[in-house]
Coordinates of C-alpha atoms in Angstrom, one line a residue:
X19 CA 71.1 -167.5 1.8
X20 CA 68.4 -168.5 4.7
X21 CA 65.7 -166.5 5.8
X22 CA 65.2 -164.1 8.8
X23 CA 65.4 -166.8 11.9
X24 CA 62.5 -165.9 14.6
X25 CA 62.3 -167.2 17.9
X26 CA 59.4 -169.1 18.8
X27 CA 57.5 -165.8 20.5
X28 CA 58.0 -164.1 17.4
X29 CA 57.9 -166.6 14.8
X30 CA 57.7 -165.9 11.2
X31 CA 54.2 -167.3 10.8
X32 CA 53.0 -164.8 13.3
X33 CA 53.9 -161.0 11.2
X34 CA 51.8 -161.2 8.2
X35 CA 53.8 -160.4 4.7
X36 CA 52.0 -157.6 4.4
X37 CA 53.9 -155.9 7.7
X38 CA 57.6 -156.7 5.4
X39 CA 58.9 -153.0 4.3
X40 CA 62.3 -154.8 2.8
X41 CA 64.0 -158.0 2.5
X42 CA 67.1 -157.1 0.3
X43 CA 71.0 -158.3 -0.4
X44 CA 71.9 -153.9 -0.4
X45 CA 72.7 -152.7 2.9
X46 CA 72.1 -149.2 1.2
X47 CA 68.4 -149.7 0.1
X48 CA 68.0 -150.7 3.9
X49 CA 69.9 -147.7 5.4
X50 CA 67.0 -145.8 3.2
X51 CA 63.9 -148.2 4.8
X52 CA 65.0 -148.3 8.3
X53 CA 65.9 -144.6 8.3
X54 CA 62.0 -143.6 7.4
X55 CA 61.1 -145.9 10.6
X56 CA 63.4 -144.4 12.8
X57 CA 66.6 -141.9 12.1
X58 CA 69.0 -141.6 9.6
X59 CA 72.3 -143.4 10.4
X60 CA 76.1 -144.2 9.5
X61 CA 77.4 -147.5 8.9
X62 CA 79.9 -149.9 8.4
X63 CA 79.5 -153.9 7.6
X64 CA 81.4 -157.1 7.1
X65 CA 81.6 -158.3 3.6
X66 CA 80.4 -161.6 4.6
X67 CA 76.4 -162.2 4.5
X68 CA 74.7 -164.8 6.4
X69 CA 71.0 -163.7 5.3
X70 CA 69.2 -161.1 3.5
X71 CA 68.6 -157.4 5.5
X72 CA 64.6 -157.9 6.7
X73 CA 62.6 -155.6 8.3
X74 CA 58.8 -155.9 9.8
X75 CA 57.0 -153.1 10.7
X76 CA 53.3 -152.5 12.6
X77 CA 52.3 -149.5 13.7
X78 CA 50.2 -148.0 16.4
X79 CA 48.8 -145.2 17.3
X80 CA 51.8 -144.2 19.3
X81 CA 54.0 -147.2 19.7
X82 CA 55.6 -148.9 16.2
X83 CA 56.7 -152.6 16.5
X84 CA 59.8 -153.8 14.3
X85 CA 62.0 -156.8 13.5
X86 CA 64.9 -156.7 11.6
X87 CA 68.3 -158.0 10.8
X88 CA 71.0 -157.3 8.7
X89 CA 72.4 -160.5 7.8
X90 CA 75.8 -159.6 8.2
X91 CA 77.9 -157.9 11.3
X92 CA 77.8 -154.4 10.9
X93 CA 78.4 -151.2 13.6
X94 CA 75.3 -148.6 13.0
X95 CA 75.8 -144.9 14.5
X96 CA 71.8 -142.9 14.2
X97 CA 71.7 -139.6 14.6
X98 CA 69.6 -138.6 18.0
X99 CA 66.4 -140.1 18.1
X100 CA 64.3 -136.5 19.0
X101 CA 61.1 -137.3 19.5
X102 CA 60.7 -141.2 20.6
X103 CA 62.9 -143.4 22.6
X104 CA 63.5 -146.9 21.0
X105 CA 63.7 -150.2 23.4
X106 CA 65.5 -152.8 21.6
X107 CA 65.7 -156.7 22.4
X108 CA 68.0 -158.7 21.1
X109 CA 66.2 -162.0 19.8
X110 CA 68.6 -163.9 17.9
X111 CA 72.5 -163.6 17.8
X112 CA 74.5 -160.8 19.4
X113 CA 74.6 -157.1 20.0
X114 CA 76.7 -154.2 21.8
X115 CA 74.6 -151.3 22.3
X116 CA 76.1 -147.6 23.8
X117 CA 74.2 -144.8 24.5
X118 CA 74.3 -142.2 26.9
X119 CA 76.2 -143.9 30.5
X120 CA 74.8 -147.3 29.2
X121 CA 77.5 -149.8 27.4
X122 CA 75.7 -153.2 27.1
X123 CA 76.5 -156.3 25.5
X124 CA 74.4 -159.6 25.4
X125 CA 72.6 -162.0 23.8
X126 CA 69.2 -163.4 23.3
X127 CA 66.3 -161.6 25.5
X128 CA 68.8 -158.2 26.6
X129 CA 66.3 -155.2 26.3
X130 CA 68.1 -151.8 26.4
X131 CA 66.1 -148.4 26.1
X132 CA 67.5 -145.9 24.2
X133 CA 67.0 -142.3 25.1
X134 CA 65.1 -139.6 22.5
X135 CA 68.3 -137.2 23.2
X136 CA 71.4 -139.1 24.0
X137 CA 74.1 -140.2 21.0
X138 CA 74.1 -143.9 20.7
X139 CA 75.6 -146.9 18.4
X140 CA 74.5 -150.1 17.8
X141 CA 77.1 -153.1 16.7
X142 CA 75.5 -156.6 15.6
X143 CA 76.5 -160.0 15.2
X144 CA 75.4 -161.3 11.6
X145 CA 73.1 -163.7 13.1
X146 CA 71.4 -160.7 15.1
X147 CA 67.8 -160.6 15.0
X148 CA 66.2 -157.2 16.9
X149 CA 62.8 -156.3 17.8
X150 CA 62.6 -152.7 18.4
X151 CA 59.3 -151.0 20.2
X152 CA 59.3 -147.1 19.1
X153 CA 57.1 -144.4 21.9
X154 CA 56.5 -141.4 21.0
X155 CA 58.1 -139.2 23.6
X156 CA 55.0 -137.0 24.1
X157 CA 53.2 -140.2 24.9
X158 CA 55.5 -140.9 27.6
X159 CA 55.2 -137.4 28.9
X160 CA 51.4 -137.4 28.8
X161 CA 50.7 -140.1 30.5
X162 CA 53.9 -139.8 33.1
X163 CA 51.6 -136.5 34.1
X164 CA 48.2 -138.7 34.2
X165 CA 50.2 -141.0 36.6
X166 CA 52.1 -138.5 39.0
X167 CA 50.4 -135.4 38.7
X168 CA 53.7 -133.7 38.2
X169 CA 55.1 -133.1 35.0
X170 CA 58.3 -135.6 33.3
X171 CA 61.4 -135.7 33.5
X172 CA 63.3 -133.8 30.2
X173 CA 63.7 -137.0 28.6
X174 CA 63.9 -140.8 30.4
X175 CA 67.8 -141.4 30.4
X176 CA 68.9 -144.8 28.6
X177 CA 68.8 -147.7 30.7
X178 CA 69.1 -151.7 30.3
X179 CA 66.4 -154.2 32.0
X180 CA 68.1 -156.2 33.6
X181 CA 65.5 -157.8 35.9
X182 CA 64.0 -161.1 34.4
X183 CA 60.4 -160.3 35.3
X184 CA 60.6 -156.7 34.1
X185 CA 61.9 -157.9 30.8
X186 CA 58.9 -160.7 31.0
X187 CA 56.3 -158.3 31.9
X188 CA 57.9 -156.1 29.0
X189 CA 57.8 -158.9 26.3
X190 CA 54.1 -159.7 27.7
X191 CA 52.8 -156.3 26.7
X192 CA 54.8 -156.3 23.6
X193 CA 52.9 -159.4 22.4
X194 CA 49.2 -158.0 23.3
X195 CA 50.2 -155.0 21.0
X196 CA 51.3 -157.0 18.1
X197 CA 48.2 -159.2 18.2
X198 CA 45.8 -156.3 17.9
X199 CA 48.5 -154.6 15.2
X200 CA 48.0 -157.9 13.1
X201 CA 46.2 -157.1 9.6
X202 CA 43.6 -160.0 10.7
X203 CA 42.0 -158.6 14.3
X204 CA 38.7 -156.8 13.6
X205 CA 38.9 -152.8 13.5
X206 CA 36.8 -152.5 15.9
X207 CA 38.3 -154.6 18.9
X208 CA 41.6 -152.9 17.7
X209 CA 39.8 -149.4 18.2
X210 CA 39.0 -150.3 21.9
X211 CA 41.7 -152.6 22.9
X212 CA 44.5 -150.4 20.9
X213 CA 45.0 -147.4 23.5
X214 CA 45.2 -149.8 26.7
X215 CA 47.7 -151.7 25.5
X216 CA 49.4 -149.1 24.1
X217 CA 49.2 -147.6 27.9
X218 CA 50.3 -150.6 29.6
X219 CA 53.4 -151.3 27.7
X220 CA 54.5 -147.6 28.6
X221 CA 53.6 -148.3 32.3
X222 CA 55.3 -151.2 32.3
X223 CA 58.4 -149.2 31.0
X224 CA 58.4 -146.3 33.1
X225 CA 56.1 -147.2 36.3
X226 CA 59.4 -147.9 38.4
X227 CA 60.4 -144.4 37.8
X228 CA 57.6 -142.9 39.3
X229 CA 58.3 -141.9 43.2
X230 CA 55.0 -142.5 45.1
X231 CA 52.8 -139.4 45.3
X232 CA 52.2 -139.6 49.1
X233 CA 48.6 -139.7 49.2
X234 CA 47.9 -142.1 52.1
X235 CA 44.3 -140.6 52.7
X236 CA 42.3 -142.5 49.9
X237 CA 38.7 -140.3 49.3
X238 CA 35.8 -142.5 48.1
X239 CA 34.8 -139.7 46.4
X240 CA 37.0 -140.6 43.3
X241 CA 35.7 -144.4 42.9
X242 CA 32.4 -142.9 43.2
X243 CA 33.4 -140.8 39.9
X244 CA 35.2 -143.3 38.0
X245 CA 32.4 -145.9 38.9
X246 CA 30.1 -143.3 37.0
X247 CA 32.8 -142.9 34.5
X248 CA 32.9 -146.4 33.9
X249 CA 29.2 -147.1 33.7
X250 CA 28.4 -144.2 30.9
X251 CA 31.0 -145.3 29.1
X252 CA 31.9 -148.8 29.2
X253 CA 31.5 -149.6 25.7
X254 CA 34.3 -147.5 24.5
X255 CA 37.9 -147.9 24.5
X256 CA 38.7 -146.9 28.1
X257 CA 42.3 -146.4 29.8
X258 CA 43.0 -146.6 33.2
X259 CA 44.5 -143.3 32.9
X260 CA 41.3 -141.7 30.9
X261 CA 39.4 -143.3 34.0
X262 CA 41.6 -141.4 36.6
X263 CA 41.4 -138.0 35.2
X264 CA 37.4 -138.5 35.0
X265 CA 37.7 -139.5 38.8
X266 CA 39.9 -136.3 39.6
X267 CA 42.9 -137.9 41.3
X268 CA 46.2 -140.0 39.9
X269 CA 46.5 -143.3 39.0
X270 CA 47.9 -144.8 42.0
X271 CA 45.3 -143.1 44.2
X272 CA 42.4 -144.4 42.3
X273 CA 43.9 -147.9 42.4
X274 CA 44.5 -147.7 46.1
X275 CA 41.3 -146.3 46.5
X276 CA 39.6 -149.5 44.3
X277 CA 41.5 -151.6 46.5
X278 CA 40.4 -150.2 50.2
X279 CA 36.7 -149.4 49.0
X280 CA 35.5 -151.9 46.3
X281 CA 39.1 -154.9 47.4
X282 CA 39.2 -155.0 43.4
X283 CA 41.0 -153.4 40.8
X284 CA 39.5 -150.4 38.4
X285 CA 40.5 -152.3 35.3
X286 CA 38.9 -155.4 37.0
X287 CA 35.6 -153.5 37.8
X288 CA 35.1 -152.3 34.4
X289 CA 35.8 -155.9 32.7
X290 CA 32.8 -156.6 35.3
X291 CA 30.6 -153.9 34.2
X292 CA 31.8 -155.6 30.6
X293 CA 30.3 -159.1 31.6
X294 CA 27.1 -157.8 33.4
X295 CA 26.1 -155.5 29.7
X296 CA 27.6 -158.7 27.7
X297 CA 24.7 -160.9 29.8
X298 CA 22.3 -158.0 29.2
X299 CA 22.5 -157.9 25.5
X300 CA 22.2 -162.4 25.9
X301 CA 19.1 -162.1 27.6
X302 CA 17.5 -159.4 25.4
X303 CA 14.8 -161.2 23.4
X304 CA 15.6 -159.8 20.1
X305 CA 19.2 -160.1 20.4
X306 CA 20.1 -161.6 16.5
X307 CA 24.0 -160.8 17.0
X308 CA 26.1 -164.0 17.8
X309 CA 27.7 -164.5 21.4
X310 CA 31.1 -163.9 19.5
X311 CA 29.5 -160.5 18.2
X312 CA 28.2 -158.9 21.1
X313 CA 31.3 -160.4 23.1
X314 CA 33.9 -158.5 20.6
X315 CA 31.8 -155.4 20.8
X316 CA 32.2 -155.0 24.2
X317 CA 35.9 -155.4 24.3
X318 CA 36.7 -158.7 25.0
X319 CA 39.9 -160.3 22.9
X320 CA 40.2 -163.6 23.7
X321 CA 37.0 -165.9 23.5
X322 CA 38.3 -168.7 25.5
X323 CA 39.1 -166.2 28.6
X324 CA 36.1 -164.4 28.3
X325 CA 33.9 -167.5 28.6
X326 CA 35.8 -168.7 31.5
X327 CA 35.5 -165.6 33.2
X328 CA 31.5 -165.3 32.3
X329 CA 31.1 -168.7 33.8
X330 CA 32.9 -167.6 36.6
X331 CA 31.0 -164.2 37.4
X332 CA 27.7 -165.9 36.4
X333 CA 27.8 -169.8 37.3
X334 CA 26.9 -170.8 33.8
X335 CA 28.1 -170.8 30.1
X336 CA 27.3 -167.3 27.5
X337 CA 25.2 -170.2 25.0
X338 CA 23.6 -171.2 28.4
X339 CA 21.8 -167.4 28.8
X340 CA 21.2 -167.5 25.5
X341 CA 19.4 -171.2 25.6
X342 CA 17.2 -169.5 28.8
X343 CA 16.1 -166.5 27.0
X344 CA 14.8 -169.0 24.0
X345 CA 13.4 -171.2 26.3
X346 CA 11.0 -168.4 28.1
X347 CA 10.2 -166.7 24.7

């Protein structure tokens, strides 16, 4: 019997062991596992088995990533999801997927998001392999209210992505969740880089919904108070809505307002406040923490784009303001 079959974004070597909840031959002991992830559910299977049920898990703060299959074609019927919504891709094989006015079928890379109070079933081909990305519904709503000013919808109706570069943009923020939900990144870039991501993927899923507030006055005012904001608090784990509700206006009207007064955007400025206190700490004569250190503290993930983008801002290398600040001691 083979094992679980990941596409190359999601291959096996990528989710440590330590994220597997079940790998098992009895569709019952799975019903048990995956219920305790999401709801309890009715099913019915095939006899035949390709592979063993598997199921990853990672959780967040408010977002859980998880990959399973069931190694056989089988019809699943949850009860209502209540208080999350679940967006499923299908990675490997087949699936039907009904809930609410959506009916979809497809194959490899069809994303469907299920509503938190709509009745739904899920039917899968035995060489199915889903990743499914669970928000907590009072998440949504929160930060829906950060963005608009106005309060949510009851509950975001179920809906398929259908566009290629919404389900790209999707699958892109999925991916920076699951490398700071891996076992191996240090707690504390997970601790600052954690709620940003966890905030982009939900923009990403409900920012089309969001009708345009209107505000075509932009008042500098509110980059003068999130450039404040920034600056006093740059080292800790900032999102760009915890930035707008500092700055007293909505998201959109603080990035507009970025845009006409400063032609960059807020996330952008603070990566650049980021850089400059980086360089600071460099140039500091009894700086013993490495360049990897002090770079990690302040945020940044991936050492290869932060050097290119310190060179960038600063016309040399990190190890070259380090190299000055030995050569003048």
């Amino acid at each position: 019997m083979r094992s679980l079959p990941f596409p190359p974004l999601l291959s096996a070597s990528d989710l440590p062991r330590s994220a597997m909840l079940f790998e098992t031959d009895d569709l019952e002991h799975a019903r048990q596992e995956v219920s305790r992830i999401y709801r309890p559910y009715r099913f019915t299977a095939a006899p035949r088995r390709a592979m063993p049920a598997t199921m990853f898990n990672l959780g967040g703060d408010g977002v859980a990533l998880s990959w399973f299959a069931y190694g056989t074609e089988i019809a699943i019927r949850p009860e209502v999801l209540g208080h999350f919504v679940l967006v499923l891709t299908t990675l490997a094989g087949h699936s039907d997927i009904r809930s609410g006015n959506v009916a979809h079928a497809g194959g490899q890379g069809s994303t469907v998001l299920v509503a938190s109070n709509e009745q739904s079933t899920f039917r899968y081909s035995e060489d199915n392999v889903q990743m499914g990305v669970r928000i907590d519904a009072r998440r949504i709503a929160e930060l829906w209210r950060r963005l608009s000013g106005r309060e949510p919808p009851h509950a975001l109706p179920s809906c398929t992505l259908l566009d290629a570069r919404s389900r790209e943009r999707w699958l892109a923020s999925v991916q920076t969740l699951r490398l700071l939900l891996h076992p191996d990144t240090p707690p504390a870039l997970r601790a600052m880089q954690l709620p940003l991501a966890e905030e982009l993927l939900i923009m990403n899923l409900i920012g089309e919904r969001l009708d345009d507030t209107g505000t075509a006055t932009v008042a500098p005012a509110c980059v003068k108070r999130a450039v404040a904001f920034i600056d006093a608090h740059a080292g800790q784990p900032l999102t760009l809505s915890e930035i707008a509700a500092a700055a007293h206006c909505s998201v959109r009207t603080l990035q507009r307002a970025f845009h006409q007064w400063r032609d960059i955007g807020t996330m952008r400025y603070l990566k650049d406040v980021r850089l400059q206190r980086v360089r600071t700490a460099l140039q500091e004569a009894d700086a013993s923490a490495s360049i990897t250190e002090i770079a990690t503290r302040w945020g940044f993930v991936h050492l290869g784009q932060f050097a290119a983008d310190y060179r960038k801002a600063f016309g040399e290398r990190p190890s070259d303001t380090r190299a000055k600040r030995h050569a003048s001691a």
